[in-house]
mmCIF file of C-alpha atoms and ligand atoms in Angstrom:
data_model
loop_
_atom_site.group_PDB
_atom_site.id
_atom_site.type_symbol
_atom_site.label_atom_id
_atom_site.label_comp_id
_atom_site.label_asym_id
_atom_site.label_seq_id
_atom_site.Cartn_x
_atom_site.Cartn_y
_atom_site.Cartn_z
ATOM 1 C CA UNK A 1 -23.936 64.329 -11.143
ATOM 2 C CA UNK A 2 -23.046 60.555 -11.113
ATOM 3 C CA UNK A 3 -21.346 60.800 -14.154
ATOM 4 C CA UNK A 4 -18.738 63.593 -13.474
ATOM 5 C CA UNK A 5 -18.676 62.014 -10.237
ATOM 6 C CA UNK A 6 -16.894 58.827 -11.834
ATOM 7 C CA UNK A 7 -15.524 60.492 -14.575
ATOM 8 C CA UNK A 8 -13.476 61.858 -11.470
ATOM 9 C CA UNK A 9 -12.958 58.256 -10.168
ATOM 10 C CA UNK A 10 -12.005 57.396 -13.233
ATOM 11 C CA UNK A 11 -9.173 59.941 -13.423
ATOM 12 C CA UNK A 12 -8.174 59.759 -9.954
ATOM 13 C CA UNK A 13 -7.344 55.527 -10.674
ATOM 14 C CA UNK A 14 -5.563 56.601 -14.471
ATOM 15 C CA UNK A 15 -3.330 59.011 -11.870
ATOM 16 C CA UNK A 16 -2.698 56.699 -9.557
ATOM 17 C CA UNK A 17 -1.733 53.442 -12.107
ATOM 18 C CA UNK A 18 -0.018 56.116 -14.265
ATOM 19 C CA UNK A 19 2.677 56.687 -11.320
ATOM 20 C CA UNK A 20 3.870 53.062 -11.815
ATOM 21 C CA UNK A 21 5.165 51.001 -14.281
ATOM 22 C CA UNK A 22 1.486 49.641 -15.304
ATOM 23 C CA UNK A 23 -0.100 48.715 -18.747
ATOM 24 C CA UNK A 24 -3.757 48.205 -18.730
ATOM 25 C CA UNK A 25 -4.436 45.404 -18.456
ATOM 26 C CA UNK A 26 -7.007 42.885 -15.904
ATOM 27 C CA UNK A 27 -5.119 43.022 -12.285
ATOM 28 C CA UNK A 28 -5.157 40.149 -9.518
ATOM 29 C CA UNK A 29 -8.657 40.256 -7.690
ATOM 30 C CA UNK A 30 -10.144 42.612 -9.911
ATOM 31 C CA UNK A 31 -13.792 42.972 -10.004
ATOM 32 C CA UNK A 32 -15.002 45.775 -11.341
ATOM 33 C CA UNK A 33 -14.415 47.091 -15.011
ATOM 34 C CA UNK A 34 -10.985 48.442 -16.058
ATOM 35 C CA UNK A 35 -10.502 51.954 -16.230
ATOM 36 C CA UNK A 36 -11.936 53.507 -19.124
ATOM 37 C CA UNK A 37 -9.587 55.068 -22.197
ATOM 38 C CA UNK A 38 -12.477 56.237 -24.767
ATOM 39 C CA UNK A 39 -15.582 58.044 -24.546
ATOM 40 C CA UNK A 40 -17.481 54.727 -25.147
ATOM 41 C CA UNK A 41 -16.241 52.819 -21.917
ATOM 42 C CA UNK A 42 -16.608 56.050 -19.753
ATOM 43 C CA UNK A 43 -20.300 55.703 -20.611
ATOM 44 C CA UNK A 44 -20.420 52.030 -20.202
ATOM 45 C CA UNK A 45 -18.675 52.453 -16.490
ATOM 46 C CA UNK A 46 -21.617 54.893 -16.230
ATOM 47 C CA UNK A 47 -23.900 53.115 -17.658
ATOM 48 C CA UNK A 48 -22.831 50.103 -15.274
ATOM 49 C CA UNK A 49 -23.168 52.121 -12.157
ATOM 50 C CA UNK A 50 -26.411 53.641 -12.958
ATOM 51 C CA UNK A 51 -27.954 49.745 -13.739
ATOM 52 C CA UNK A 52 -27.003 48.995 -9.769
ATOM 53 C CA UNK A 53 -29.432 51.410 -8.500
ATOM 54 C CA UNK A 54 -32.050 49.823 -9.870
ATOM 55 C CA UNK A 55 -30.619 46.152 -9.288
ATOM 56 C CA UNK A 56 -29.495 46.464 -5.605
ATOM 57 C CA UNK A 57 -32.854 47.764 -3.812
ATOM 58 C CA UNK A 58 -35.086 45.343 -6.473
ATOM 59 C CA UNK A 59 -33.006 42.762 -5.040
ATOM 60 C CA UNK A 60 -32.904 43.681 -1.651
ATOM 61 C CA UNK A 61 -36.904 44.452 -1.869
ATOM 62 C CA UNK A 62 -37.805 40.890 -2.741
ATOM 63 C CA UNK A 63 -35.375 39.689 -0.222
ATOM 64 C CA UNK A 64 -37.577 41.218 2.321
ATOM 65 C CA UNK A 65 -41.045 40.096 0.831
ATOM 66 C CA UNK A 66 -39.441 36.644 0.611
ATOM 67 C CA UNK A 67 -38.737 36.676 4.501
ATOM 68 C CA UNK A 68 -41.453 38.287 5.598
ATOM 69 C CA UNK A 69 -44.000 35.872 3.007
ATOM 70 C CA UNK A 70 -41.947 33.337 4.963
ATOM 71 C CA UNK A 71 -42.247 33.905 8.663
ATOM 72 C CA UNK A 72 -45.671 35.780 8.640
ATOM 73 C CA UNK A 73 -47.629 33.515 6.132
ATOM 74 C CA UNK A 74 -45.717 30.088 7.631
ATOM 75 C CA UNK A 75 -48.647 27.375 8.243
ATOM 76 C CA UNK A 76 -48.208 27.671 11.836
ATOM 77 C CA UNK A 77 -48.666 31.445 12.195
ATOM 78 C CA UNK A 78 -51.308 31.130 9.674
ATOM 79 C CA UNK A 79 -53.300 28.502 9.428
ATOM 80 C CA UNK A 80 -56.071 28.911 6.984
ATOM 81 C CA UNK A 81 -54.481 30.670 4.122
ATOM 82 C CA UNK A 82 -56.274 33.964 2.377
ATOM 83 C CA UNK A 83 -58.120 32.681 -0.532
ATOM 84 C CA UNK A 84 -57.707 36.420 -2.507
ATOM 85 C CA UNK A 85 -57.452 35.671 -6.142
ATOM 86 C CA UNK A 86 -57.500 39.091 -7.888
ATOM 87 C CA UNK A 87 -56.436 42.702 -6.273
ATOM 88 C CA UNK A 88 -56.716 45.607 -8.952
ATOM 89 C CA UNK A 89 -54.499 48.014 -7.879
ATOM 90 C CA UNK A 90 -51.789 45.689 -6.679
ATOM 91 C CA UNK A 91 -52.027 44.014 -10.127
ATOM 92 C CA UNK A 92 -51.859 47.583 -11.671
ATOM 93 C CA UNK A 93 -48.832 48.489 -9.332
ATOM 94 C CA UNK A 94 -46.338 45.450 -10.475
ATOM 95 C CA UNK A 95 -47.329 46.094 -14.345
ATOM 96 C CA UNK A 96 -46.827 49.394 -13.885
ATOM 97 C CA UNK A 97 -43.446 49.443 -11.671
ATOM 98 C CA UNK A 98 -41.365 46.798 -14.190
ATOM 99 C CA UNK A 99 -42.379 48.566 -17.126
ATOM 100 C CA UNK A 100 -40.980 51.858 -15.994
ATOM 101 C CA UNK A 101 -37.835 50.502 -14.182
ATOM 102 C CA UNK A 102 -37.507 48.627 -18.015
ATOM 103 C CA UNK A 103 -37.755 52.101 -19.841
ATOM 104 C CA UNK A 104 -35.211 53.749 -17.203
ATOM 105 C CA UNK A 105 -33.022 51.062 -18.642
ATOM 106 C CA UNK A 106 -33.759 50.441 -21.988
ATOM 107 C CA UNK A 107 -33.537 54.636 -22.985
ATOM 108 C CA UNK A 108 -30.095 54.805 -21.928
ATOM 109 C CA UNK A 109 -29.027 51.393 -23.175
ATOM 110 C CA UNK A 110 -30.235 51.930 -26.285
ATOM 111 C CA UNK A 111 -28.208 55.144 -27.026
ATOM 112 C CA UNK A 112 -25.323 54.022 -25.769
ATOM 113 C CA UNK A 113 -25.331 50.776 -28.164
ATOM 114 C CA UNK A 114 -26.216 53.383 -31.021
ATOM 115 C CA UNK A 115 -23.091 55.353 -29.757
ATOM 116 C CA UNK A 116 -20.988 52.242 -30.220
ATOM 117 C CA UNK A 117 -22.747 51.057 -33.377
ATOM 118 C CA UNK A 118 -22.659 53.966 -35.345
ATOM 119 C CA UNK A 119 -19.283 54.796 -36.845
ATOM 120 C CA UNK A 120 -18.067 58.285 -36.874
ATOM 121 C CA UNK A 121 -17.724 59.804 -40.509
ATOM 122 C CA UNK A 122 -14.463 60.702 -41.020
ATOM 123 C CA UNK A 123 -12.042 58.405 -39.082
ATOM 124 C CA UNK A 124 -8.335 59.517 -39.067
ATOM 125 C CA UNK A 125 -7.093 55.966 -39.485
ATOM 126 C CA UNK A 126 -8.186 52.523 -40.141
ATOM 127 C CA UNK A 127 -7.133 49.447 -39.640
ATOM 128 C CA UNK A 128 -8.106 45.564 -40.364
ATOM 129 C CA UNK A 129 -7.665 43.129 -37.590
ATOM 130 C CA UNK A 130 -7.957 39.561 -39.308
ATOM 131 C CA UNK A 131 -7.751 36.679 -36.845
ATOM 132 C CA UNK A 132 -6.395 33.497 -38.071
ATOM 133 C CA UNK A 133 -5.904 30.152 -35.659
ATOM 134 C CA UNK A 134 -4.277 31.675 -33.325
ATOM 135 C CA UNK A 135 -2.773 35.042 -34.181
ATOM 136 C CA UNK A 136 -4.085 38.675 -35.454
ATOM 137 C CA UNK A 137 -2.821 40.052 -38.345
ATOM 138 C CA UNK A 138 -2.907 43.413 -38.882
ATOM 139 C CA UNK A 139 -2.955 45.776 -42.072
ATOM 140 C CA UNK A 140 -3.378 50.009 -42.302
ATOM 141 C CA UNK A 141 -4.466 51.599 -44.986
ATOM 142 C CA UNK A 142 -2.168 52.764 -47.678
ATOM 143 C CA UNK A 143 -1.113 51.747 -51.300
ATOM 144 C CA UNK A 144 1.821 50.590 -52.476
ATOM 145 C CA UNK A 145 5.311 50.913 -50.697
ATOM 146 C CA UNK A 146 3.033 52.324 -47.968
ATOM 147 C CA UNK A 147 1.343 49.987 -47.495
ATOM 148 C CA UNK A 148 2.004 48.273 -44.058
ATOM 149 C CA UNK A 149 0.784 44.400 -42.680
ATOM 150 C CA UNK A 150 1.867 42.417 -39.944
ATOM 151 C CA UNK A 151 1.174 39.322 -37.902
ATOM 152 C CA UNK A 152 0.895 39.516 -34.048
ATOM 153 C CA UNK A 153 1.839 36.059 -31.742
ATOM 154 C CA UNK A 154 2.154 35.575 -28.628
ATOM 155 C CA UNK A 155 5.329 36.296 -27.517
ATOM 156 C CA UNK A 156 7.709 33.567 -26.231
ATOM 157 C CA UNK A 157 9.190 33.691 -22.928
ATOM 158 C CA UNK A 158 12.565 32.894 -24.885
ATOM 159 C CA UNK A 159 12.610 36.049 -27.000
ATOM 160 C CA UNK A 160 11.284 38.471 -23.981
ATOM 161 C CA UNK A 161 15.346 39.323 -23.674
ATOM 162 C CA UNK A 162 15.365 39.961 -27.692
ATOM 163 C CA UNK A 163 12.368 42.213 -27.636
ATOM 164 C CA UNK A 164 13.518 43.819 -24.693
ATOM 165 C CA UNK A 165 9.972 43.344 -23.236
ATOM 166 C CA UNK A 166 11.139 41.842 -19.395
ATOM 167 C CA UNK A 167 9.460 43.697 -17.397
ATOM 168 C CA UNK A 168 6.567 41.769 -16.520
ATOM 169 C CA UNK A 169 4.296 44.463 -15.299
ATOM 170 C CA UNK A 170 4.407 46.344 -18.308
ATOM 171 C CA UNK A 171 4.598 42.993 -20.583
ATOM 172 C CA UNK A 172 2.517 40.385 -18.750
ATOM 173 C CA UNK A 173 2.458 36.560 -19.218
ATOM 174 C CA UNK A 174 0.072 35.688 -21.673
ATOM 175 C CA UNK A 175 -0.976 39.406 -22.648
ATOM 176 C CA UNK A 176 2.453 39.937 -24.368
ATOM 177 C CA UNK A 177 2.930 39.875 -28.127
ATOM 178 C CA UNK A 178 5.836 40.302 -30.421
ATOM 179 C CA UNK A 179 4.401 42.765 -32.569
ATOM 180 C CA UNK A 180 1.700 45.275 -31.381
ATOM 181 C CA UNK A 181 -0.877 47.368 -33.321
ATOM 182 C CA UNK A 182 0.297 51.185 -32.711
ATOM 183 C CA UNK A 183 -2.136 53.820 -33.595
ATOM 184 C CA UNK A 184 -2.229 57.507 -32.328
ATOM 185 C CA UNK A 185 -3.908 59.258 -29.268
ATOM 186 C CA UNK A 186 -7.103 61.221 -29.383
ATOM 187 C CA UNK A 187 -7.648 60.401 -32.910
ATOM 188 C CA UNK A 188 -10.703 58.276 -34.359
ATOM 189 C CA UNK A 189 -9.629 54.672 -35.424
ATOM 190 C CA UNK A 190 -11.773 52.803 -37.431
ATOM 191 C CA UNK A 191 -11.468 48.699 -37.236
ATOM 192 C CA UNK A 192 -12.723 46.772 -39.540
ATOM 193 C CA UNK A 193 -12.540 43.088 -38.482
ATOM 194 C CA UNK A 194 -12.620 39.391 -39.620
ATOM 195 C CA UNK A 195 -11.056 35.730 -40.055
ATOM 196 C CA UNK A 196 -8.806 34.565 -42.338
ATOM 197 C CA UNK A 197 -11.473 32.664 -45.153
ATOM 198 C CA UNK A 198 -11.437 29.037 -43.969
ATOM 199 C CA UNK A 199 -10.995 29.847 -40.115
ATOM 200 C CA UNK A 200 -13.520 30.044 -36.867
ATOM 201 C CA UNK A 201 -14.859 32.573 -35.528
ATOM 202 C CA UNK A 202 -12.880 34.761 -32.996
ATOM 203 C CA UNK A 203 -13.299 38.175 -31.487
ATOM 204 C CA UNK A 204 -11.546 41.371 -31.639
ATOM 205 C CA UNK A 205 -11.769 42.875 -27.583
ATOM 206 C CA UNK A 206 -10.435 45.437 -26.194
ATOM 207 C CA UNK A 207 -12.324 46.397 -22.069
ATOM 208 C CA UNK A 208 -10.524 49.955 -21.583
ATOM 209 C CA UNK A 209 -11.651 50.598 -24.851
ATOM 210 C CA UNK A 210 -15.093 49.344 -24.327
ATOM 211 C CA UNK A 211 -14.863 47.212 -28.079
ATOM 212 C CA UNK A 212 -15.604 43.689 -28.627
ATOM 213 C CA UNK A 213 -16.717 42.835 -31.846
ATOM 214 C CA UNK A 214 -17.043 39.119 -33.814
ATOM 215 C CA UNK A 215 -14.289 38.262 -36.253
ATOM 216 C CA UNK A 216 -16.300 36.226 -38.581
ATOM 217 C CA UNK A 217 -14.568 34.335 -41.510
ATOM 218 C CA UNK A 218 -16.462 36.222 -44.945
ATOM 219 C CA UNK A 219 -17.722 39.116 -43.256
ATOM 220 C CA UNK A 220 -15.903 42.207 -42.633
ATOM 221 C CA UNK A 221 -17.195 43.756 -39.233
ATOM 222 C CA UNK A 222 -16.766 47.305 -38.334
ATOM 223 C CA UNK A 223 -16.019 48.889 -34.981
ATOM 224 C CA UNK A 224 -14.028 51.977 -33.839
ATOM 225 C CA UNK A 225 -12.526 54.163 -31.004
ATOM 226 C CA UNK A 226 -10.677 57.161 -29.629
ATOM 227 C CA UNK A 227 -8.280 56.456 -27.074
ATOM 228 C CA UNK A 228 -8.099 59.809 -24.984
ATOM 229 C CA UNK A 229 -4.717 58.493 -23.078
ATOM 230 C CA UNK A 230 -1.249 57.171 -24.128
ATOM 231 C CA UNK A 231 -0.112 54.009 -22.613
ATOM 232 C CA UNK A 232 -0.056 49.986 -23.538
ATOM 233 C CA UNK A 233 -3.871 48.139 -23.625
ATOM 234 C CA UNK A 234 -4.252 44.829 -23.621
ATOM 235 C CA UNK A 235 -7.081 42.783 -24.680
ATOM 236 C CA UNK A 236 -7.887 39.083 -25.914
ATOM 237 C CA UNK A 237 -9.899 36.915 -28.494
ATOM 238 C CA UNK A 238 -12.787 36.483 -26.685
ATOM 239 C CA UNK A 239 -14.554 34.147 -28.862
ATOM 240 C CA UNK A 240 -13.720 30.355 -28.210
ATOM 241 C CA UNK A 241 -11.980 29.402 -31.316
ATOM 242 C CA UNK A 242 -10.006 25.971 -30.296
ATOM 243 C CA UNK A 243 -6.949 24.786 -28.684
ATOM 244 C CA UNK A 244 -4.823 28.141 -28.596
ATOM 245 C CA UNK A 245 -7.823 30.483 -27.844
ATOM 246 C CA UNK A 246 -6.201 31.651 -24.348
ATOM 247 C CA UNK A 247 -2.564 32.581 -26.360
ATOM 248 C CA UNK A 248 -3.885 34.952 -28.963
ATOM 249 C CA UNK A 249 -3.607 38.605 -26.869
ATOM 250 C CA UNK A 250 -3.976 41.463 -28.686
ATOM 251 C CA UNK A 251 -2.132 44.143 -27.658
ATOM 252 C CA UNK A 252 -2.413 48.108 -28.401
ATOM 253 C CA UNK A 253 -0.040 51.025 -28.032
ATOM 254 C CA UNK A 254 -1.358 54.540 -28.140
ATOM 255 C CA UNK A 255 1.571 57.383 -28.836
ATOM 256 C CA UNK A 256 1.255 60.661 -29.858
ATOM 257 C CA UNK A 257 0.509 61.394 -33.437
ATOM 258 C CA UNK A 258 4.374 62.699 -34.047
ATOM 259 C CA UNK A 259 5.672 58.815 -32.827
ATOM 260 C CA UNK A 260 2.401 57.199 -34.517
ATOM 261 C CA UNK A 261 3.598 59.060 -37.527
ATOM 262 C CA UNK A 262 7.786 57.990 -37.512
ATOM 263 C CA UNK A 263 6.932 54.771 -36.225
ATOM 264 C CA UNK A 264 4.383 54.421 -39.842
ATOM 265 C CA UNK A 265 7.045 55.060 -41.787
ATOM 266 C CA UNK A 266 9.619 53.142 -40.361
ATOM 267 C CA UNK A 267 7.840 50.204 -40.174
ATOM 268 C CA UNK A 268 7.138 49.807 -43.830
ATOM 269 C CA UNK A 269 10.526 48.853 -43.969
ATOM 270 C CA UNK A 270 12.113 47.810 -40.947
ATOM 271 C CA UNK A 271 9.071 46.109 -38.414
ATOM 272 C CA UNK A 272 11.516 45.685 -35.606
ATOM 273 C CA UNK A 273 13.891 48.649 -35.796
ATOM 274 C CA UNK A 274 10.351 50.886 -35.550
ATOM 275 C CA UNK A 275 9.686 49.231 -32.433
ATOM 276 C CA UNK A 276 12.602 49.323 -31.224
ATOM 277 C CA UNK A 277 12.721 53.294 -31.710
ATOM 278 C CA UNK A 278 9.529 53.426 -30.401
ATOM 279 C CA UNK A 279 9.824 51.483 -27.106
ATOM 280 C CA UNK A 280 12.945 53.739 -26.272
ATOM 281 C CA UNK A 281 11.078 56.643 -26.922
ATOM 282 C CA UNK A 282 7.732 55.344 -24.983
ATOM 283 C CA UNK A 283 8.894 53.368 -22.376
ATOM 284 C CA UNK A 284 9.880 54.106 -19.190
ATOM 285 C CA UNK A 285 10.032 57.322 -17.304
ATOM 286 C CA UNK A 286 9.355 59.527 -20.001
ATOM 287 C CA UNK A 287 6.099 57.078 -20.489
ATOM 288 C CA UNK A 288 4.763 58.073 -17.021
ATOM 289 C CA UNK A 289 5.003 61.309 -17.667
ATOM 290 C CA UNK A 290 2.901 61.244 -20.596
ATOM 291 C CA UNK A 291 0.110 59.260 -18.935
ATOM 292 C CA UNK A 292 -0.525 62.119 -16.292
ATOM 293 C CA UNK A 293 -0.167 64.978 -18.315
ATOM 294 C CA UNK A 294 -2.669 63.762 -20.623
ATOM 295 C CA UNK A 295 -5.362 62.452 -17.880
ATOM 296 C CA UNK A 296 -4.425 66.203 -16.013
ATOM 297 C CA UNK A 297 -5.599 67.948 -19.410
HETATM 298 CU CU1 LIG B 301 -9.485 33.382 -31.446
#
């Protein structure tokens, strides 16, 4: 019941930031999660709302024994104190009450880090997202003339005009890279990610996707998704890895498998003539378009 109840929410705010010019991305004063684009952060916004009914009243419960401990027990009111050392059944009551409250938890906790943990068996694509000090570089699969690797920066405010990315709602400051990772919709994406041999450690994060995984120089972590809606995601290294931490965004853009597919193999050999095609066929009203239809199916 709570669950289709924000799975509604959810699809109500995708409507409403689909009808402007919006990438997701975090917004000014924003304090709850953003809105969820896979499976995996639908349960986590679930998962988040069901954890408050057990935090708020606990909270609000010993806010209440505190006060009343405090007024009714006060030396004044109560001078010679209760010298009650041992009570069975109130003893019984708060071993009891935490362990079950820690089971309601734990159960669905548990399976939803399993979800996220276990990668599915046949992904349609994958990827590796190797972070260097401070960019990502990014590689697909393939073999050969196929085969397809890029770096992503941080892009300049000087070539915004040149990558015809100006509009600063769709391309914010500091979010904005030159080249972004484009994989299709509604398709399972595996990610296998790392650092470049003799780097830090970073992480690969993505909130509407509900992903953040460590990129760990010599080990190859695994994560992976399925973005149910088109649009622009941005995310960030969120591991502290030195001076340029903050300027190394990463940036996603989920199309539908026909662009995913012409942008692929374009890209191979022209990087910024596949964007290009692609940002004229994504961006702007047609994007919008897109967005609703696919949060309406
Ligand atoms: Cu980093």
């Amino acid at each position: 019941m709570i669950k289709k109840a924000y799975a509604a929410m959810t699809a109500l705010c995708c409507l409403l930031f689909a009808s402007g010019s919006y990438a997701d991305q975090p917004m000014p004063w924003q304090a709850t999660l953003q809105p969820a684009a896979t499976p995996i952060m639908r349960s986590i916004h679930w998962f988040e709302q069901y954890t408050l009914w057990f935090i708020v009243p606990i909270t609000l419960f010993v806010l209440v024994l505190l006060i009343v401990v405090c007024f009714k027990f006060r030396a004044s009111a109560n001078p010679v104190p209760s010298k009650t050392s041992h009570n069975t059944l109130i003893e019984i009551v708060w071993t009891v009450g935490p362990v079950l409250v820690l089971l309601f938890l734990a159960i669905p906790s548990f399976t939803l880090l399993t979800d996220q943990l276990t990668l599915p068996e046949n992904p349609d694509v994958t990827i590796k997202a190797t972070a260097t000090q401070w960019q990502w570089n990014y590689e697909y699969e393939g073999t050969g003339e196929n085969q397809l690797a890029f770096d992503s920066f941080l892009l300049k405010d000087q070539d915004r005009a040149a990558a015809g990315k100006e509009d600063r709602a769709v391309y914010p400051r500091l979010l904005t890279v030159d080249n972004e990772l484009v994989l299709p919709v509604n398709k399972t994406v595996r990610v296998l990610v790392t650092a470049a041999p003799t780097d830090v450690i970073h992480a690969f994060a993505m909130p509407s996707f509900g992903i953040k995984i460590d990129a760990v120089p010599g080990r190859l972590n695994e994560t992976w998704f399925k973005a149910e809606r088109e649009g622009l995601f941005y995310g960030q290294c969120s591991e502290l890895c030195g001076k340029d931490h903050a300027f190394m965004p990463i940036a996603i853009r989920v199309v539908s498998e026909d662009k995913y597919k012409q942008w692929l193999t374009t890209a191979a050999a022209d990087l910024p003539g596949a964007y290009k095609a692609l940002m004229a066929a994504t961006d702007g009203p047609a994007k919008t378009v897109d967005v609703a239809d696919n949060v309406a199916k």
